[in-house]
Structure formats: structure tokens, C-alpha cells
PDB file of C-alpha atoms in Angstrom:
ATOM      1  CA  ASP U 245      54.080  48.358  42.445  1.00 59.00           C
ATOM      2  CA  THR U 246      56.982  45.925  42.066  1.00 69.00           C
ATOM      3  CA  ALA U 247      55.807  42.379  42.697  1.00 91.00           C
ATOM      4  CA  VAL U 248      59.059  40.768  43.842  1.00 95.00           C
ATOM      5  CA  SER U 249      61.943  43.019  44.790  1.00 95.00           C
ATOM      6  CA  GLN U 250      65.505  42.266  45.797  1.00 96.00           C
ATOM      7  CA  THR U 251      68.238  44.369  47.319  1.00 96.00           C
ATOM      8  CA  PRO U 252      70.918  45.023  46.465  1.00 97.00           C
ATOM      9  CA  LYS U 253      70.931  44.692  42.684  1.00 95.00           C
ATOM     10  CA  TYR U 254      74.712  44.427  42.588  1.00 97.00           C
ATOM     11  CA  LEU U 255      77.046  43.211  45.300  1.00 97.00           C
ATOM     12  CA  VAL U 256      80.821  43.210  44.980  1.00 97.00           C
ATOM     13  CA  THR U 257      82.813  41.876  47.903  1.00 97.00           C
ATOM     14  CA  GLN U 258      86.021  40.183  48.945  1.00 97.00           C
ATOM     15  CA  MET U 259      86.496  36.502  49.632  1.00 97.00           C
ATOM     16  CA  GLY U 260      85.804  35.567  53.224  1.00 97.00           C
ATOM     17  CA  ASN U 261      83.253  38.311  53.833  1.00 97.00           C
ATOM     18  CA  ASP U 262      79.665  37.763  54.980  1.00 97.00           C
ATOM     19  CA  LYS U 263      76.828  39.324  53.003  1.00 97.00           C
ATOM     20  CA  SER U 264      73.038  39.314  52.879  1.00 97.00           C
ATOM     21  CA  ILE U 265      70.523  39.664  50.074  1.00 98.00           C
ATOM     22  CA  LYS U 266      66.978  40.710  50.880  1.00 97.00           C
ATOM     23  CA  CYS U 267      63.811  39.715  49.069  1.00 97.00           C
ATOM     24  CA  GLU U 268      60.283  40.988  49.473  1.00 97.00           C
ATOM     25  CA  GLN U 269      57.074  40.163  47.615  1.00 96.00           C
ATOM     26  CA  ASN U 270      53.798  42.080  47.744  1.00 95.00           C
ATOM     27  CA  LEU U 271      51.731  39.492  45.888  1.00 94.00           C
ATOM     28  CA  GLY U 272      50.341  37.832  48.995  1.00 93.00           C
ATOM     29  CA  HIS U 273      52.081  34.591  48.076  1.00 92.00           C
ATOM     30  CA  ASP U 274      52.988  32.109  50.770  1.00 89.00           C
ATOM     31  CA  THR U 275      55.829  30.283  49.031  1.00 91.00           C
ATOM     32  CA  MET U 276      59.203  31.841  48.290  1.00 93.00           C
ATOM     33  CA  TYR U 277      62.385  30.525  46.690  1.00 93.00           C
ATOM     34  CA  TRP U 278      66.024  31.274  46.124  1.00 95.00           C
ATOM     35  CA  TYR U 279      67.710  30.316  42.861  1.00 94.00           C
ATOM     36  CA  LYS U 280      71.316  30.618  41.749  1.00 95.00           C
ATOM     37  CA  GLN U 281      72.092  31.340  38.100  1.00 93.00           C
ATOM     38  CA  ASP U 282      75.706  30.738  37.180  1.00 89.00           C
ATOM     39  CA  SER U 283      77.727  32.225  34.341  1.00 85.00           C
ATOM     40  CA  LYS U 284      76.403  29.590  31.944  1.00 82.00           C
ATOM     41  CA  LYS U 285      72.849  30.686  32.750  1.00 82.00           C
ATOM     42  CA  PHE U 286      72.058  27.455  34.577  1.00 85.00           C
ATOM     43  CA  LEU U 287      69.191  28.160  36.999  1.00 89.00           C
ATOM     44  CA  LYS U 288      69.268  25.971  40.101  1.00 89.00           C
ATOM     45  CA  ILE U 289      66.939  25.994  43.069  1.00 89.00           C
ATOM     46  CA  MET U 290      68.576  26.474  46.446  1.00 92.00           C
ATOM     47  CA  PHE U 291      65.756  26.850  48.970  1.00 90.00           C
ATOM     48  CA  SER U 292      61.995  26.973  49.157  1.00 89.00           C
ATOM     49  CA  TYR U 293      59.897  28.288  52.034  1.00 89.00           C
ATOM     50  CA  ASN U 294      56.175  27.912  52.587  1.00 86.00           C
ATOM     51  CA  ASN U 295      54.533  30.013  55.293  1.00 85.00           C
ATOM     52  CA  LYS U 296      57.955  30.823  56.740  1.00 84.00           C
ATOM     53  CA  GLU U 297      58.916  27.164  56.977  1.00 85.00           C
ATOM     54  CA  LEU U 298      61.728  25.577  55.024  1.00 86.00           C
ATOM     55  CA  ILE U 299      60.355  22.933  52.665  1.00 81.00           C
ATOM     56  CA  ILE U 300      63.150  22.493  50.151  1.00 77.00           C
ATOM     57  CA  ASN U 301      66.837  22.603  50.870  1.00 75.00           C
ATOM     58  CA  GLU U 302      68.878  21.470  47.930  1.00 77.00           C
ATOM     59  CA  THR U 303      72.487  20.500  48.338  1.00 78.00           C
ATOM     60  CA  VAL U 304      73.754  23.916  49.285  1.00 87.00           C
ATOM     61  CA  PRO U 305      76.792  24.612  51.503  1.00 90.00           C
ATOM     62  CA  ASN U 306      75.757  25.495  55.028  1.00 90.00           C
ATOM     63  CA  ARG U 307      77.470  28.852  54.529  1.00 95.00           C
ATOM     64  CA  PHE U 308      74.144  29.794  52.928  1.00 94.00           C
ATOM     65  CA  SER U 309      71.405  30.432  55.457  1.00 93.00           C
ATOM     66  CA  PRO U 310      67.946  31.630  54.417  1.00 93.00           C
ATOM     67  CA  LYS U 311      65.712  33.431  56.858  1.00 93.00           C
ATOM     68  CA  SER U 312      62.027  34.136  56.499  1.00 92.00           C
ATOM     69  CA  PRO U 313      60.800  36.605  59.134  1.00 91.00           C
ATOM     70  CA  ASP U 314      57.323  36.575  57.589  1.00 91.00           C
ATOM     71  CA  LYS U 315      55.546  35.288  54.499  1.00 91.00           C
ATOM     72  CA  ALA U 316      56.462  38.353  52.461  1.00 94.00           C
ATOM     73  CA  HIS U 317      60.208  38.199  53.063  1.00 95.00           C
ATOM     74  CA  LEU U 318      62.933  35.674  52.401  1.00 95.00           C
ATOM     75  CA  ASN U 319      66.475  36.814  52.987  1.00 96.00           C
ATOM     76  CA  LEU U 320      69.664  34.996  52.093  1.00 96.00           C
ATOM     77  CA  HIS U 321      72.769  35.277  54.236  1.00 96.00           C
ATOM     78  CA  ILE U 322      76.074  33.990  52.976  1.00 96.00           C
ATOM     79  CA  ASN U 323      79.058  33.459  55.254  1.00 96.00           C
ATOM     80  CA  SER U 324      82.711  33.209  54.267  1.00 97.00           C
ATOM     81  CA  LEU U 325      82.120  34.049  50.622  1.00 97.00           C
ATOM     82  CA  GLU U 326      84.090  32.104  48.020  1.00 96.00           C
ATOM     83  CA  LEU U 327      84.949  32.849  44.395  1.00 96.00           C
ATOM     84  CA  GLY U 328      82.517  30.151  43.263  1.00 94.00           C
ATOM     85  CA  ASP U 329      79.645  31.988  44.904  1.00 96.00           C
ATOM     86  CA  SER U 330      79.798  34.610  42.159  1.00 96.00           C
ATOM     87  CA  ALA U 331      76.494  34.363  40.307  1.00 96.00           C
ATOM     88  CA  VAL U 332      73.136  36.014  39.916  1.00 95.00           C
ATOM     89  CA  TYR U 333      70.759  35.112  42.732  1.00 97.00           C
ATOM     90  CA  PHE U 334      67.057  35.218  42.024  1.00 95.00           C
ATOM     91  CA  CYS U 335      64.303  35.281  44.568  1.00 96.00           C
ATOM     92  CA  ALA U 336      60.880  34.058  43.445  1.00 94.00           C
ATOM     93  CA  SER U 337      57.429  33.560  44.912  1.00 93.00           C
ATOM     94  CA  SER U 338      54.311  31.601  44.086  1.00 91.00           C
ATOM     95  CA  GLN U 339      50.890  31.043  45.558  1.00 88.00           C
ATOM     96  CA  GLY U 340      50.681  27.881  47.594  1.00 76.00           C
ATOM     97  CA  THR U 341      52.653  24.761  46.925  1.00 69.00           C
ATOM     98  CA  GLY U 342      50.710  23.674  43.879  1.00 73.00           C
ATOM     99  CA  PHE U 343      51.559  24.113  40.253  1.00 79.00           C
ATOM    100  CA  ASN U 344      51.483  27.845  40.077  1.00 82.00           C
ATOM    101  CA  GLU U 345      53.510  30.431  38.247  1.00 86.00           C
ATOM    102  CA  GLN U 346      56.689  31.545  39.936  1.00 90.00           C
ATOM    103  CA  PHE U 347      57.275  35.280  39.898  1.00 93.00           C
ATOM    104  CA  PHE U 348      60.941  36.143  39.882  1.00 94.00           C
ATOM    105  CA  GLY U 349      62.675  39.146  41.362  1.00 95.00           C
ATOM    106  CA  PRO U 350      65.106  41.209  39.263  1.00 93.00           C
ATOM    107  CA  GLY U 351      68.132  39.300  40.533  1.00 94.00           C
ATOM    108  CA  THR U 352      71.203  40.221  42.559  1.00 97.00           C
ATOM    109  CA  ARG U 353      74.532  39.965  40.784  1.00 96.00           C
ATOM    110  CA  LEU U 354      77.100  38.865  43.350  1.00 97.00           C
ATOM    111  CA  THR U 355      80.765  39.179  42.463  1.00 97.00           C
ATOM    112  CA  VAL U 356      83.346  37.773  44.849  1.00 97.00           C
ATOM    113  CA  LEU U 357      86.882  39.039  44.295  1.00 96.00           C
TER     114      LEU U 357
ATOM    115  CA  GLY I 299      66.314  13.867  41.891  1.00 74.00           C
ATOM    116  CA  GLU I 300      64.984  15.085  38.576  1.00 83.00           C
ATOM    117  CA  ASN I 301      67.326  15.721  35.653  1.00 89.00           C
ATOM    118  CA  VAL I 302      66.132  18.000  32.869  1.00 94.00           C
ATOM    119  CA  GLU I 303      68.080  18.217  29.638  1.00 94.00           C
ATOM    120  CA  GLN I 304      67.439  20.926  27.088  1.00 96.00           C
ATOM    121  CA  HIS I 305      68.469  21.233  23.445  1.00 96.00           C
ATOM    122  CA  PRO I 306      69.745  23.080  21.581  1.00 97.00           C
ATOM    123  CA  SER I 307      71.777  25.424  23.747  1.00 95.00           C
ATOM    124  CA  THR I 308      71.744  28.081  21.020  1.00 97.00           C
ATOM    125  CA  LEU I 309      69.340  28.574  18.153  1.00 97.00           C
ATOM    126  CA  SER I 310      69.289  31.164  15.384  1.00 98.00           C
ATOM    127  CA  VAL I 311      66.324  31.548  13.068  1.00 97.00           C
ATOM    128  CA  GLN I 312      65.249  34.032  10.443  1.00 97.00           C
ATOM    129  CA  GLU I 313      62.367  36.290  11.353  1.00 97.00           C
ATOM    130  CA  GLY I 314      59.114  34.602  10.420  1.00 97.00           C
ATOM    131  CA  ASP I 315      60.492  31.083  10.715  1.00 97.00           C
ATOM    132  CA  SER I 316      59.572  28.631  13.456  1.00 98.00           C
ATOM    133  CA  ALA I 317      61.729  27.693  16.432  1.00 98.00           C
ATOM    134  CA  VAL I 318      61.578  24.442  18.379  1.00 98.00           C
ATOM    135  CA  ILE I 319      63.238  23.757  21.719  1.00 98.00           C
ATOM    136  CA  LYS I 320      63.200  20.276  23.231  1.00 98.00           C
ATOM    137  CA  CYS I 321      63.517  19.037  26.792  1.00 97.00           C
ATOM    138  CA  THR I 322      63.684  15.602  28.345  1.00 97.00           C
ATOM    139  CA  TYR I 323      63.183  14.711  31.975  1.00 96.00           C
ATOM    140  CA  SER I 324      64.072  11.699  34.063  1.00 95.00           C
ATOM    141  CA  ASP I 325      61.467  11.525  36.846  1.00 92.00           C
ATOM    142  CA  SER I 326      58.308   9.860  35.575  1.00 92.00           C
ATOM    143  CA  ALA I 327      56.431  11.379  38.537  1.00 91.00           C
ATOM    144  CA  SER I 328      56.979  14.915  37.207  1.00 92.00           C
ATOM    145  CA  ASN I 329      53.640  16.277  36.130  1.00 91.00           C
ATOM    146  CA  TYR I 330      54.021  20.003  35.584  1.00 92.00           C
ATOM    147  CA  PHE I 331      56.183  21.552  32.871  1.00 95.00           C
ATOM    148  CA  PRO I 332      56.493  25.332  32.629  1.00 95.00           C
ATOM    149  CA  TRP I 333      58.531  27.355  30.155  1.00 97.00           C
ATOM    150  CA  TYR I 334      60.209  30.603  31.146  1.00 96.00           C
ATOM    151  CA  LYS I 335      61.622  33.343  28.966  1.00 96.00           C
ATOM    152  CA  GLN I 336      64.535  35.454  30.170  1.00 94.00           C
ATOM    153  CA  GLU I 337      65.441  38.536  28.173  1.00 94.00           C
ATOM    154  CA  LEU I 338      68.953  39.896  28.467  1.00 91.00           C
ATOM    155  CA  GLY I 339      69.539  41.283  31.943  1.00 88.00           C
ATOM    156  CA  LYS I 340      65.960  40.627  32.989  1.00 91.00           C
ATOM    157  CA  ARG I 341      64.193  38.149  35.226  1.00 91.00           C
ATOM    158  CA  PRO I 342      62.723  34.855  33.978  1.00 92.00           C
ATOM    159  CA  GLN I 343      58.999  35.070  33.202  1.00 94.00           C
ATOM    160  CA  LEU I 344      56.510  32.303  32.604  1.00 94.00           C
ATOM    161  CA  ILE I 345      55.290  32.130  29.018  1.00 96.00           C
ATOM    162  CA  ILE I 346      53.376  28.860  28.941  1.00 96.00           C
ATOM    163  CA  ASP I 347      52.971  25.708  30.991  1.00 94.00           C
ATOM    164  CA  ILE I 348      51.475  22.271  30.573  1.00 93.00           C
ATOM    165  CA  ARG I 349      50.272  19.615  32.979  1.00 90.00           C
ATOM    166  CA  SER I 350      50.659  15.916  32.504  1.00 86.00           C
ATOM    167  CA  ASN I 351      47.006  15.293  31.739  1.00 84.00           C
ATOM    168  CA  VAL I 352      47.300  17.383  28.572  1.00 82.00           C
ATOM    169  CA  GLY I 353      49.270  16.548  25.436  1.00 90.00           C
ATOM    170  CA  GLU I 354      49.370  19.975  23.852  1.00 94.00           C
ATOM    171  CA  LYS I 355      48.655  23.565  24.760  1.00 94.00           C
ATOM    172  CA  LYS I 356      48.698  26.625  22.549  1.00 96.00           C
ATOM    173  CA  ASP I 357      48.756  30.349  23.232  1.00 94.00           C
ATOM    174  CA  GLN I 358      48.868  32.488  20.102  1.00 95.00           C
ATOM    175  CA  ARG I 359      52.287  31.924  18.505  1.00 97.00           C
ATOM    176  CA  ILE I 360      53.633  29.587  21.160  1.00 98.00           C
ATOM    177  CA  ALA I 361      52.703  25.994  21.835  1.00 97.00           C
ATOM    178  CA  VAL I 362      53.988  23.241  24.050  1.00 97.00           C
ATOM    179  CA  THR I 363      53.685  19.517  23.469  1.00 96.00           C
ATOM    180  CA  LEU I 364      54.214  16.771  26.006  1.00 96.00           C
ATOM    181  CA  ASN I 365      54.958  13.098  25.473  1.00 94.00           C
ATOM    182  CA  LYS I 366      54.757  11.439  28.887  1.00 93.00           C
ATOM    183  CA  THR I 367      55.710   8.032  27.611  1.00 93.00           C
ATOM    184  CA  ALA I 368      58.929   9.299  26.118  1.00 94.00           C
ATOM    185  CA  LYS I 369      59.393  11.845  28.893  1.00 95.00           C
ATOM    186  CA  HIS I 370      59.953  14.792  26.649  1.00 95.00           C
ATOM    187  CA  PHE I 371      58.267  18.098  25.974  1.00 97.00           C
ATOM    188  CA  SER I 372      58.860  20.807  23.428  1.00 98.00           C
ATOM    189  CA  LEU I 373      58.281  24.515  22.931  1.00 98.00           C
ATOM    190  CA  HIS I 374      57.229  25.679  19.482  1.00 98.00           C
ATOM    191  CA  ILE I 375      57.327  29.330  18.466  1.00 98.00           C
ATOM    192  CA  THR I 376      55.822  30.173  15.078  1.00 97.00           C
ATOM    193  CA  GLU I 377      56.256  33.349  13.020  1.00 97.00           C
ATOM    194  CA  THR I 378      59.220  34.382  15.142  1.00 98.00           C
ATOM    195  CA  GLN I 379      59.865  38.074  15.737  1.00 97.00           C
ATOM    196  CA  PRO I 380      63.018  39.875  16.921  1.00 96.00           C
ATOM    197  CA  GLU I 381      61.415  40.379  20.344  1.00 96.00           C
ATOM    198  CA  ASP I 382      61.338  36.604  20.755  1.00 97.00           C
ATOM    199  CA  SER I 383      65.132  36.719  21.113  1.00 97.00           C
ATOM    200  CA  ALA I 384      65.883  35.605  24.670  1.00 97.00           C
ATOM    201  CA  VAL I 385      66.984  32.624  26.728  1.00 95.00           C
ATOM    202  CA  TYR I 386      64.248  30.043  27.173  1.00 97.00           C
ATOM    203  CA  PHE I 387      64.164  27.610  30.076  1.00 96.00           C
ATOM    204  CA  CYS I 388      62.082  24.505  30.443  1.00 96.00           C
ATOM    205  CA  ALA I 389      61.369  23.082  33.875  1.00 94.00           C
ATOM    206  CA  ALA I 390      59.792  20.035  35.455  1.00 93.00           C
ATOM    207  CA  SER I 391      58.119  19.578  38.803  1.00 90.00           C
ATOM    208  CA  ARG I 392      56.330  16.781  40.634  1.00 86.00           C
ATOM    209  CA  THR I 393      55.441  18.666  43.766  1.00 77.00           C
ATOM    210  CA  GLY I 394      54.742  22.210  42.643  1.00 72.00           C
ATOM    211  CA  ASN I 395      57.266  23.683  45.034  1.00 71.00           C
ATOM    212  CA  GLN I 396      60.462  22.235  43.628  1.00 80.00           C
ATOM    213  CA  PHE I 397      61.325  23.021  40.049  1.00 87.00           C
ATOM    214  CA  TYR I 398      64.214  21.611  38.070  1.00 90.00           C
ATOM    215  CA  PHE I 399      65.235  23.809  35.200  1.00 92.00           C
ATOM    216  CA  GLY I 400      66.894  22.881  31.933  1.00 93.00           C
ATOM    217  CA  THR I 401      70.166  24.512  30.953  1.00 92.00           C
ATOM    218  CA  GLY I 402      68.525  27.117  28.751  1.00 94.00           C
ATOM    219  CA  THR I 403      68.353  27.845  25.026  1.00 96.00           C
ATOM    220  CA  SER I 404      69.575  31.163  23.697  1.00 96.00           C
ATOM    221  CA  LEU I 405      67.278  32.028  20.802  1.00 97.00           C
ATOM    222  CA  THR I 406      68.287  34.713  18.304  1.00 97.00           C
ATOM    223  CA  VAL I 407      65.772  35.872  15.719  1.00 97.00           C
ATOM    224  CA  ILE I 408      67.538  37.497  12.801  1.00 96.00           C
ATOM    225  CA  PRO I 409      65.566  40.333  11.174  1.00 94.00           C
TER     226      PRO I 409
END
């Protein structure tokens, strides 16, 4: 009964490749997020979607493209991977756009060689 | 945008002692301040939050205080236990859908 799940858990790939990370939540939430956590543990928001619509798009290279096919899913596609993209990517969800708890997924550790 | 600073970056305390982590924020319109705990290799999880209309909130051994005038808020953990060892993140939000996190504090409780 995992609340927020991500696949894959680990992703190792070469520079220049394109990869996707999938996120699904079964909490009935309508807002989902992507965060990047770098090697120094800094947690930075990348995108936020509410009811499948993009509401927050921080300064992220356009090589990163989120896609939300429905309220329960928010996938992250990354083109032309670079060494600096290596990080742990967390998906999260919350109910509505108010001040509600964010539930994080287990994270995807991306390593770009 | 908002800028959240968090101190200290690392903190070691003896079991049973108290731990205090402090955060400052720059956007005076921020009005929601959650704290997340991230154990090693795990996901961040909310432990306590406070809204701007409240100065202090307590939940068992943890408490958070907020000073809106000075734009800072703090996490207090009393009677620390080894299982409190983790990385703690503060965050600030003005809209509820955009959170700015601090840089994290790695807390070690020494048995």
C-alpha cells in the first residue's frame, strides 16, 4: 500500500542519453512535485503540477520535461543527460494547493557517467 | 524568490540532551513553515509544521517556534534519542504549492 512510488530506484547511464523516471501516488492527491537532492543534500523544487497542469516551473534546463497523464502520475523525462544531473530525484504529492503535508516517494538515484 | 538559510549544518548531542536547529527566511509573505526529517537512505517525512498566525507549536518532544518579525523559526528536540539521528530540513512557503527548503542539518545523537 505504498503511498508514493517511483521507478526506477537506481538509474545509471551515460552522458548524452535520454531517461525517464516514473512517479505514482495512490493517496488521491491532486498536486505532485519533483525535487532534486544533490550530493550536499540540498533539496530543491523543480516542478509542481496541480490537476495535471503545470503550476510551478523553477529555473530548470529545458532538457527536463515533466508529464502528467493523470492526477496520480507525474513522470520526469530528461534529455541529453549531463554529469551535473547526477542526484537523487524525489517525487512528492499533497492534497490541494494549500498548506498541506507533502508525501515523498523513496527517491531515484541517478548517476550519469 | 524565497531564500531559506539553516544552521548548523551538523550537530552532535549526547543522548538526553536538547538539540536546536535554526532557520531564517527572506520573503515576509511566507506563512507556512514545515520541518522534515530524512533518515539515511530514506525519504523526507514531515515531523511538525507551523503557520504564521502561531508563535509556537509542540508535539511531544519536538517543538517549533516562529518569530515573524525577525523572520526566523527554530526546531527544538528535547530528551534526544539515537533514533532522532537524521538530516532535518526546514522549509518556507507562501503559496502552499511551492516550498523552499533549507540546506539541512545532520543531527547525530551519541548514545
